Amino acid sequence: MRMAAQAVAHTAAGLLDDEDLALEDTSIVLLAGAGDNGGDGLFAAAALAQEGAAVTAVAVGRSLHEAGFAEFVRAGGKVLVLDPAAEIPGCASGFSAGEAGERLQAAVSLASKSHLIIDAMTGIGIHGALRGIPAALAAALGLDGEVPDTPAMPGREPSGDFPLVVAVDTPSGVGVDDGSLPGPYLPADVTVTFGAMKPCAVLPPATFGCGRIELVDFGFDIDDVEPAVEVVDNAFASDAVRLPHVEDGKYSRGVVGLVTGSQRYPGAAVLTARAAAHANTGMVRYLGPERAQNMVLAALPEAVMGKGHVQSWVVGSGVPNADADIQRETIGALLRHYALDGDPAVDDAAYDMPPVVVDAGALDLLPERVPGQVVITPHAGEMASLLNRLEPVERSGERGADDTGSVGSVHDGPSQSDTDAADYPDDDQPYRASAVDSDETEPVVTSDDDEDDGEVVPTGNGVSVPSAANEDFPAYTAHDVMTRPLACARRAHELTGATVLLKGAVTIVVDEDHTYVSGSAPAWLATAGAGDVLAGLIGALLAQQGDEITTAETVASAAYLHGMAASIASESEQQGWQEPELVGHSRRQRFMTLGHPIVAGDVIRAIPEAIADVVA
């Protein structure tokens, strides 16, 4: 705890120094919960108070860590208690509800006018949305389920606006294990996390609320631990690049078949073909209307028109969602070969088919069940449409969230509100992620009467997102997917069997056993045609693979290379997710280059350099 507190205090002092503020001239507010995170915060606040800072600890629960509180008081810190039922030595309690409201307002005002807030309200034991006093503070000082709307800066450097926020281990209110934003939370400029990375530090959208991440290495032995989430890096992606062999020919290096583009959107055919050709594949075959064929040949004379043997397919990019389009007929006929129906002969034939990337206009042609070499690549809006089409109507007319973080049937058991708060007395309890929380549940802003010792307790286990199949209930929306992307990606895999790539600033890839994330892309990549380039790149890498690497690993590597190419093209140091700084180690040199705008064609031209960087 003292190591953690020292790191928090050092980070806080460094942030203030970066703003040319001496500690003795600063006002710091600690939001302290009753658990060990509150203790970390109290020891850190004591260290800052000893250096001359004016520090006030706001107790959000009914108790404080005993040793941390004692040291904080000895250092001259002040304490503001918000819960009338608190039992904190030397502090007033039993005050009226009116005074409780006034104290809450005073705490918000004090924190808002401070130079720095240390957020130590909750830790990794919290399940679901904040409630009670922590929810009220987070709502007043932070955001309510929204991603921070700030410019994408290299290194996630703080904006310099006061108050700066340092989160202890995790920002209060984020979904620690699933990366969701279930309700009010306090976005951090810097998160100081301990021992090992928590999933919320890398999973969207919670990762965007973590700010810059600093990791305190306690020396835990985690080499043999299977990670809940794995972040793709250069070493990971290099395994997906097949180096040319001495006796290779164009066929042995991988042939990609494309059914992309259309009479209406021929540019997608060009982008997918050029991306595949630049991604270390031996040959590109294209099937499509004459106009698109002519454009592909003009841009890529190496391409071959018409049917033939391929090692992978890419379908749907630039194909309109209209039954009359000839490309949809071709794609539909192809995808029927991937349908699983329980007949061993049919299923064996489906598993023997080459990998296929199903993008954009082909997503609604996906069979009900497919093998894992089928890859779907929706963005948030397409994912919402896919789930609305596939999600079964549950017996209650709703689809709900289970304790594993997947969207499934509504629970028959007790809801969170029925669960005894004593089951979650401190930050050491296991976190059980809820995939979908009700948007109708309002946070309680006054202290509640549950015996939770001021800690946050579960608020609803049976809440749900209504089924699109039942017209009495609204459908999934893109916002639902953006706020709970991991749960939605896992649900799409459960429903289809496909490997799922959910696009975003941090891209998520899910298969039966693993979750991968890639955050290598700069925000400049949000440009027309970028998804078409990704589809072609995925197809090229899949065409090169044998049995040494899984489909999901290949797909995650393609997403990483896509982002790397965009970074090279835009000359940007900004990324969706960047590795944490290790506290106590020398900092990596970063040039903090913001970069410049790009178009999809720029990304294609940079793919070979990205591959060269990875394999080097």
Short mmCIF file of N, CA, C and O in Angstrom, two decimals, residues 315-412:
data_model
loop_
_atom_site.label_atom_id
_atom_site.label_comp_id
_atom_site.label_asym_id
_atom_site.label_seq_id
_atom_site.Cartn_x
_atom_site.Cartn_y
_atom_site.Cartn_z
N VAL A 315 -15.78 -10.55 -48.68
CA VAL A 315 -17.06 -10.26 -49.33
C VAL A 315 -17.77 -9.13 -48.62
O VAL A 315 -17.64 -8.96 -47.40
N GLY A 316 -18.51 -8.33 -49.37
CA GLY A 316 -19.44 -7.37 -48.79
C GLY A 316 -19.01 -5.93 -48.79
O GLY A 316 -19.86 -5.04 -48.71
N SER A 317 -17.73 -5.62 -48.82
CA SER A 317 -17.28 -4.23 -48.78
C SER A 317 -17.80 -3.49 -50.01
O SER A 317 -17.59 -3.93 -51.14
N GLY A 318 -18.50 -2.39 -49.80
CA GLY A 318 -19.02 -1.62 -50.92
C GLY A 318 -20.20 -2.25 -51.62
O GLY A 318 -20.55 -1.84 -52.72
N VAL A 319 -20.83 -3.23 -51.00
CA VAL A 319 -22.01 -3.88 -51.57
C VAL A 319 -23.24 -3.29 -50.89
O VAL A 319 -23.37 -3.35 -49.67
N PRO A 320 -24.16 -2.71 -51.68
CA PRO A 320 -25.33 -2.09 -51.05
C PRO A 320 -26.26 -3.12 -50.44
O PRO A 320 -26.32 -4.27 -50.89
N ASN A 321 -26.96 -2.70 -49.43
CA ASN A 321 -27.91 -3.59 -48.76
C ASN A 321 -29.22 -3.59 -49.54
O ASN A 321 -30.22 -3.04 -49.13
N ALA A 322 -29.18 -4.24 -50.72
CA ALA A 322 -30.35 -4.30 -51.59
C ALA A 322 -30.39 -5.66 -52.25
O ALA A 322 -29.39 -6.12 -52.81
N ASP A 323 -31.53 -6.30 -52.22
CA ASP A 323 -31.64 -7.67 -52.73
C ASP A 323 -31.38 -7.78 -54.22
O ASP A 323 -31.03 -8.84 -54.72
N ALA A 324 -31.54 -6.69 -54.96
CA ALA A 324 -31.43 -6.77 -56.40
C ALA A 324 -29.98 -6.76 -56.89
O ALA A 324 -29.72 -7.04 -58.05
N ASP A 325 -29.04 -6.44 -56.02
CA ASP A 325 -27.65 -6.31 -56.47
C ASP A 325 -27.07 -7.69 -56.79
O ASP A 325 -27.18 -8.64 -56.00
N ILE A 326 -26.39 -7.80 -57.95
CA ILE A 326 -25.83 -9.08 -58.39
C ILE A 326 -24.75 -9.56 -57.44
O ILE A 326 -24.56 -10.78 -57.25
N GLN A 327 -24.02 -8.64 -56.82
CA GLN A 327 -22.98 -9.04 -55.87
C GLN A 327 -23.58 -9.77 -54.67
O GLN A 327 -22.99 -10.72 -54.14
N ARG A 328 -24.74 -9.34 -54.22
CA ARG A 328 -25.39 -10.01 -53.08
C ARG A 328 -25.78 -11.43 -53.43
O ARG A 328 -25.71 -12.32 -52.59
N GLU A 329 -26.20 -11.66 -54.67
CA GLU A 329 -26.54 -13.02 -55.09
C GLU A 329 -25.31 -13.91 -55.04
O GLU A 329 -25.36 -15.06 -54.56
N THR A 330 -24.18 -13.39 -55.53
CA THR A 330 -22.94 -14.16 -55.51
C THR A 330 -22.50 -14.46 -54.08
O THR A 330 -22.12 -15.58 -53.73
N ILE A 331 -22.57 -13.43 -53.23
CA ILE A 331 -22.15 -13.60 -51.83
C ILE A 331 -23.06 -14.57 -51.11
O ILE A 331 -22.61 -15.44 -50.35
N GLY A 332 -24.36 -14.43 -51.33
CA GLY A 332 -25.30 -15.33 -50.67
C GLY A 332 -25.04 -16.78 -51.04
O GLY A 332 -25.09 -17.68 -50.17
N ALA A 333 -24.75 -17.04 -52.32
CA ALA A 333 -24.47 -18.40 -52.75
C ALA A 333 -23.19 -18.93 -52.10
O ALA A 333 -23.11 -20.10 -51.70
N LEU A 334 -22.19 -18.06 -51.99
CA LEU A 334 -20.93 -18.47 -51.36
C LEU A 334 -21.13 -18.76 -49.88
O LEU A 334 -20.67 -19.79 -49.36
N LEU A 335 -21.81 -17.87 -49.17
CA LEU A 335 -21.95 -18.02 -47.72
C LEU A 335 -22.81 -19.21 -47.33
O LEU A 335 -22.67 -19.74 -46.22
N ARG A 336 -23.67 -19.67 -48.23
CA ARG A 336 -24.46 -20.86 -47.91
C ARG A 336 -23.57 -22.09 -47.72
O ARG A 336 -23.96 -23.04 -47.01
N HIS A 337 -22.39 -22.07 -48.30
CA HIS A 337 -21.45 -23.19 -48.11
C HIS A 337 -20.86 -23.21 -46.70
O HIS A 337 -20.25 -24.20 -46.31
N TYR A 338 -21.02 -22.12 -45.95
CA TYR A 338 -20.48 -22.03 -44.59
C TYR A 338 -21.54 -22.30 -43.53
O TYR A 338 -21.23 -22.27 -42.33
N ALA A 339 -22.77 -22.57 -43.93
CA ALA A 339 -23.85 -22.75 -42.96
C ALA A 339 -23.72 -24.09 -42.25
O ALA A 339 -23.50 -25.13 -42.88
N LEU A 340 -23.85 -24.07 -40.94
CA LEU A 340 -23.86 -25.29 -40.12
C LEU A 340 -25.30 -25.64 -39.77
O LEU A 340 -26.06 -24.76 -39.33
N ASP A 341 -25.67 -26.91 -39.97
CA ASP A 341 -27.05 -27.28 -39.64
C ASP A 341 -27.15 -28.56 -38.82
O ASP A 341 -28.23 -29.09 -38.61
N GLY A 342 -26.01 -29.07 -38.31
CA GLY A 342 -26.03 -30.27 -37.50
C GLY A 342 -25.85 -31.55 -38.26
O GLY A 342 -25.58 -32.61 -37.67
N ASP A 343 -25.95 -31.50 -39.58
CA ASP A 343 -25.68 -32.68 -40.42
C ASP A 343 -24.17 -32.83 -40.53
O ASP A 343 -23.50 -31.93 -41.05
N PRO A 344 -23.58 -33.95 -40.09
CA PRO A 344 -22.12 -34.09 -40.10
C PRO A 344 -21.50 -33.85 -41.47
O PRO A 344 -20.44 -33.20 -41.57
N ALA A 345 -22.10 -34.34 -42.51
CA ALA A 345 -21.54 -34.16 -43.85
C ALA A 345 -21.54 -32.69 -44.25
O ALA A 345 -20.55 -32.17 -44.78
N VAL A 346 -22.65 -32.02 -43.97
CA VAL A 346 -22.74 -30.60 -44.31
C VAL A 346 -21.77 -29.78 -43.47
O VAL A 346 -21.06 -28.90 -43.98
N ASP A 347 -21.72 -30.07 -42.18
CA ASP A 347 -20.85 -29.31 -41.30
C ASP A 347 -19.38 -29.54 -41.64
O ASP A 347 -18.57 -28.60 -41.61
N ASP A 348 -18.99 -30.77 -41.95
CA ASP A 348 -17.60 -31.04 -42.33
C ASP A 348 -17.22 -30.25 -43.57
O ASP A 348 -16.10 -29.72 -43.67
N ALA A 349 -18.13 -30.17 -44.52
CA ALA A 349 -17.86 -29.40 -45.74
C ALA A 349 -17.69 -27.91 -45.42
O ALA A 349 -16.83 -27.23 -46.00
N ALA A 350 -18.48 -27.40 -44.48
CA ALA A 350 -18.37 -25.99 -44.09
C ALA A 350 -17.02 -25.71 -43.44
O ALA A 350 -16.38 -24.69 -43.72
N TYR A 351 -16.60 -26.63 -42.56
CA TYR A 351 -15.31 -26.43 -41.89
C TYR A 351 -14.14 -26.53 -42.86
O TYR A 351 -13.05 -26.00 -42.58
N ASP A 352 -14.34 -27.20 -44.00
CA ASP A 352 -13.27 -27.33 -44.99
C ASP A 352 -13.18 -26.13 -45.92
O ASP A 352 -12.25 -26.03 -46.71
N MET A 353 -14.12 -25.22 -45.83
CA MET A 353 -14.09 -24.02 -46.67
C MET A 353 -12.97 -23.08 -46.23
O MET A 353 -12.58 -23.06 -45.06
N PRO A 354 -12.42 -22.29 -47.16
CA PRO A 354 -11.36 -21.33 -46.77
C PRO A 354 -11.93 -20.22 -45.91
O PRO A 354 -13.15 -19.97 -45.92
N PRO A 355 -11.10 -19.53 -45.15
CA PRO A 355 -11.59 -18.41 -44.34
C PRO A 355 -12.28 -17.37 -45.21
O PRO A 355 -11.91 -17.16 -46.38
N VAL A 356 -13.27 -16.72 -44.63
CA VAL A 356 -13.99 -15.67 -45.36
C VAL A 356 -14.21 -14.48 -44.43
O VAL A 356 -14.58 -14.65 -43.26
N VAL A 357 -13.96 -13.28 -44.95
CA VAL A 357 -14.20 -12.04 -44.22
C VAL A 357 -15.52 -11.48 -44.71
O VAL A 357 -15.69 -11.17 -45.89
N VAL A 358 -16.49 -11.36 -43.80
CA VAL A 358 -17.82 -10.89 -44.15
C VAL A 358 -17.96 -9.46 -43.64
O VAL A 358 -18.00 -9.22 -42.43
N ASP A 359 -18.04 -8.52 -44.56
CA ASP A 359 -17.99 -7.11 -44.23
C ASP A 359 -19.26 -6.40 -44.72
O ASP A 359 -19.91 -6.86 -45.67
N ALA A 360 -19.60 -5.32 -44.09
CA ALA A 360 -20.57 -4.33 -44.56
C ALA A 360 -21.83 -4.94 -45.14
O ALA A 360 -22.65 -5.51 -44.42
N GLY A 361 -22.02 -4.82 -46.47
CA GLY A 361 -23.25 -5.22 -47.11
C GLY A 361 -23.53 -6.70 -47.12
O GLY A 361 -24.62 -7.11 -47.54
N ALA A 362 -22.58 -7.52 -46.66
CA ALA A 362 -22.80 -8.97 -46.61
C ALA A 362 -23.20 -9.45 -45.23
O ALA A 362 -23.55 -10.62 -45.07
N LEU A 363 -23.18 -8.59 -44.24
CA LEU A 363 -23.44 -9.04 -42.87
C LEU A 363 -24.85 -9.60 -42.71
O LEU A 363 -25.05 -10.54 -41.94
N ASP A 364 -25.82 -9.05 -43.42
CA ASP A 364 -27.17 -9.55 -43.28
C ASP A 364 -27.39 -10.85 -44.06
O ASP A 364 -28.46 -11.46 -43.96
N LEU A 365 -26.39 -11.29 -44.81
CA LEU A 365 -26.47 -12.56 -45.53
C LEU A 365 -25.81 -13.69 -44.76
O LEU A 365 -25.80 -14.84 -45.22
N LEU A 366 -25.25 -13.38 -43.59
CA LEU A 366 -24.56 -14.38 -42.80
C LEU A 366 -25.54 -15.47 -42.37
O LEU A 366 -26.61 -15.19 -41.83
N PRO A 367 -25.20 -16.76 -42.57
CA PRO A 367 -26.06 -17.84 -42.08
C PRO A 367 -26.20 -17.79 -40.56
O PRO A 367 -25.41 -17.16 -39.86
N GLU A 368 -27.18 -18.51 -40.06
CA GLU A 368 -27.47 -18.48 -38.62
C GLU A 368 -26.30 -18.99 -37.79
O GLU A 368 -25.97 -18.42 -36.75
N ARG A 369 -25.66 -20.08 -38.22
CA ARG A 369 -24.49 -20.63 -37.51
C ARG A 369 -23.41 -20.93 -38.53
O ARG A 369 -23.67 -21.51 -39.59
N VAL A 370 -22.18 -20.53 -38.21
CA VAL A 370 -21.05 -20.71 -39.11
C VAL A 370 -19.83 -21.17 -38.31
O VAL A 370 -19.77 -20.98 -37.09
N PRO A 371 -18.82 -21.73 -38.98
CA PRO A 371 -17.59 -22.10 -38.27
C PRO A 371 -16.73 -20.88 -37.99
O PRO A 371 -16.97 -19.78 -38.51
N GLY A 372 -15.70 -21.09 -37.16
CA GLY A 372 -14.89 -19.98 -36.68
C GLY A 372 -14.00 -19.33 -37.70
O GLY A 372 -13.46 -18.24 -37.45
N GLN A 373 -13.80 -19.95 -38.90
CA GLN A 373 -12.99 -19.29 -39.92
C GLN A 373 -13.78 -18.23 -40.68
O GLN A 373 -13.25 -17.56 -41.56
N VAL A 374 -15.05 -18.08 -40.31
CA VAL A 374 -15.84 -16.97 -40.82
C VAL A 374 -15.60 -15.76 -39.92
O VAL A 374 -15.78 -15.85 -38.70
N VAL A 375 -15.19 -14.65 -40.51
CA VAL A 375 -14.85 -13.44 -39.76
C VAL A 375 -15.84 -12.35 -40.11
O VAL A 375 -16.05 -12.04 -41.29
N ILE A 376 -16.50 -11.78 -39.11
CA ILE A 376 -17.39 -10.65 -39.35
C ILE A 376 -16.73 -9.39 -38.82
O ILE A 376 -16.07 -9.40 -37.78
N THR A 377 -16.90 -8.27 -39.54
CA THR A 377 -16.16 -7.04 -39.23
C THR A 377 -17.08 -5.83 -39.14
O THR A 377 -16.91 -4.85 -39.86
N PRO A 378 -18.05 -5.84 -38.25
CA PRO A 378 -18.99 -4.71 -38.17
C PRO A 378 -18.41 -3.52 -37.41
O PRO A 378 -17.55 -3.67 -36.55
N HIS A 379 -18.90 -2.34 -37.75
CA HIS A 379 -18.75 -1.20 -36.84
C HIS A 379 -19.96 -1.19 -35.91
O HIS A 379 -20.84 -2.07 -35.99
N ALA A 380 -20.06 -0.20 -35.04
CA ALA A 380 -21.09 -0.22 -34.00
C ALA A 380 -22.50 -0.29 -34.57
O ALA A 380 -23.34 -1.07 -34.10
N GLY A 381 -22.79 0.50 -35.60
CA GLY A 381 -24.12 0.49 -36.18
C GLY A 381 -24.45 -0.84 -36.83
O GLY A 381 -25.57 -1.36 -36.68
N GLU A 382 -23.48 -1.41 -37.53
CA GLU A 382 -23.70 -2.72 -38.16
C GLU A 382 -23.85 -3.82 -37.12
O GLU A 382 -24.63 -4.75 -37.31
N MET A 383 -23.11 -3.71 -36.03
CA MET A 383 -23.25 -4.70 -34.95
C MET A 383 -24.64 -4.64 -34.35
O MET A 383 -25.26 -5.69 -34.06
N ALA A 384 -25.17 -3.44 -34.15
CA ALA A 384 -26.51 -3.31 -33.61
C ALA A 384 -27.53 -3.97 -34.54
O ALA A 384 -28.42 -4.70 -34.09
N SER A 385 -27.40 -3.73 -35.82
CA SER A 385 -28.32 -4.34 -36.79
C SER A 385 -28.20 -5.86 -36.78
O SER A 385 -29.21 -6.58 -36.86
N LEU A 386 -26.98 -6.35 -36.70
CA LEU A 386 -26.75 -7.80 -36.69
C LEU A 386 -27.39 -8.44 -35.46
O LEU A 386 -28.08 -9.47 -35.57
N LEU A 387 -27.18 -7.85 -34.30
CA LEU A 387 -27.76 -8.40 -33.08
C LEU A 387 -29.27 -8.33 -33.10
O LEU A 387 -29.96 -9.24 -32.62
N ASN A 388 -29.80 -7.26 -33.65
CA ASN A 388 -31.26 -7.15 -33.74
C ASN A 388 -31.84 -8.24 -34.63
O ASN A 388 -32.94 -8.74 -34.38
N ARG A 389 -31.10 -8.63 -35.66
CA ARG A 389 -31.58 -9.68 -36.55
C ARG A 389 -31.46 -11.06 -35.93
O ARG A 389 -32.32 -11.92 -36.11
N LEU A 390 -30.38 -11.29 -35.17
CA LEU A 390 -30.08 -12.63 -34.69
C LEU A 390 -30.59 -12.93 -33.29
O LEU A 390 -30.81 -14.09 -32.94
N GLU A 391 -30.74 -11.90 -32.48
CA GLU A 391 -31.07 -12.12 -31.07
C GLU A 391 -32.44 -12.78 -30.95
O GLU A 391 -33.44 -12.25 -31.45
N PRO A 392 -32.54 -13.91 -30.26
CA PRO A 392 -33.84 -14.57 -30.12
C PRO A 392 -34.72 -13.82 -29.14
O PRO A 392 -34.25 -13.11 -28.26
N VAL A 393 -36.01 -14.00 -29.28
CA VAL A 393 -36.96 -13.44 -28.31
C VAL A 393 -36.95 -14.32 -27.08
O VAL A 393 -37.25 -15.51 -27.15
N GLU A 394 -36.59 -13.74 -25.92
CA GLU A 394 -36.59 -14.51 -24.69
C GLU A 394 -38.03 -14.67 -24.19
O GLU A 394 -38.94 -13.96 -24.61
N ARG A 395 -38.23 -15.62 -23.29
CA ARG A 395 -39.59 -15.92 -22.84
C ARG A 395 -40.25 -14.71 -22.18
O ARG A 395 -41.46 -14.63 -22.11
N SER A 396 -39.44 -13.76 -21.68
CA SER A 396 -40.02 -12.56 -21.08
C SER A 396 -40.18 -11.44 -22.08
O SER A 396 -40.67 -10.38 -21.74
N GLY A 397 -39.75 -11.67 -23.31
CA GLY A 397 -39.80 -10.60 -24.30
C GLY A 397 -38.62 -9.67 -24.20
O GLY A 397 -38.59 -8.63 -24.84
N GLU A 398 -37.60 -10.02 -23.40
CA GLU A 398 -36.43 -9.18 -23.26
C GLU A 398 -35.18 -10.03 -23.34
O GLU A 398 -35.20 -11.23 -23.11
N ARG A 399 -34.09 -9.39 -23.70
CA ARG A 399 -32.80 -10.05 -23.58
C ARG A 399 -32.03 -9.33 -22.50
O ARG A 399 -32.10 -8.11 -22.39
N GLY A 400 -31.29 -10.07 -21.68
CA GLY A 400 -30.69 -9.46 -20.52
C GLY A 400 -29.23 -9.76 -20.39
O GLY A 400 -28.61 -10.28 -21.29
N ALA A 401 -28.68 -9.46 -19.23
CA ALA A 401 -27.26 -9.60 -19.00
C ALA A 401 -27.00 -10.63 -17.93
O ALA A 401 -27.67 -10.66 -16.91
N ASP A 402 -26.02 -11.50 -18.18
CA ASP A 402 -25.66 -12.46 -17.16
C ASP A 402 -24.39 -12.02 -16.46
O ASP A 402 -23.79 -11.01 -16.79
N ASP A 403 -23.98 -12.79 -15.48
CA ASP A 403 -22.85 -12.39 -14.65
C ASP A 403 -21.51 -12.50 -15.33
O ASP A 403 -20.50 -12.07 -14.80
N THR A 404 -21.46 -13.09 -16.51
CA THR A 404 -20.18 -13.31 -17.18
C THR A 404 -19.83 -12.22 -18.15
O THR A 404 -18.82 -12.28 -18.81
N GLY A 405 -20.67 -11.22 -18.26
CA GLY A 405 -20.37 -10.13 -19.16
C GLY A 405 -20.90 -10.35 -20.56
O GLY A 405 -20.58 -9.60 -21.46
N SER A 406 -21.71 -11.38 -20.79
CA SER A 406 -22.32 -11.59 -22.09
C SER A 406 -23.79 -11.27 -22.02
O SER A 406 -24.41 -11.35 -20.97
N VAL A 407 -24.34 -10.88 -23.15
CA VAL A 407 -25.75 -10.54 -23.19
C VAL A 407 -26.53 -11.81 -23.43
O VAL A 407 -26.36 -12.46 -24.44
N GLY A 408 -27.38 -12.20 -22.52
CA GLY A 408 -28.08 -13.47 -22.65
C GLY A 408 -29.48 -13.38 -22.10
O GLY A 408 -30.10 -12.33 -22.08
N SER A 409 -29.99 -14.50 -21.64
CA SER A 409 -31.36 -14.52 -21.15
C SER A 409 -31.47 -13.81 -19.81
O SER A 409 -30.51 -13.70 -19.05
N VAL A 410 -32.66 -13.36 -19.53
CA VAL A 410 -32.91 -12.68 -18.26
C VAL A 410 -32.80 -13.68 -17.13
O VAL A 410 -33.24 -14.82 -17.23
N HIS A 411 -32.18 -13.25 -16.03
CA HIS A 411 -32.00 -14.14 -14.89
C HIS A 411 -33.32 -14.47 -14.22
O HIS A 411 -34.22 -13.64 -14.11
N ASP A 412 -33.40 -15.71 -13.75
CA ASP A 412 -34.53 -16.10 -12.91
C ASP A 412 -34.22 -15.86 -11.44
O ASP A 412 -35.12 -15.85 -10.61
#
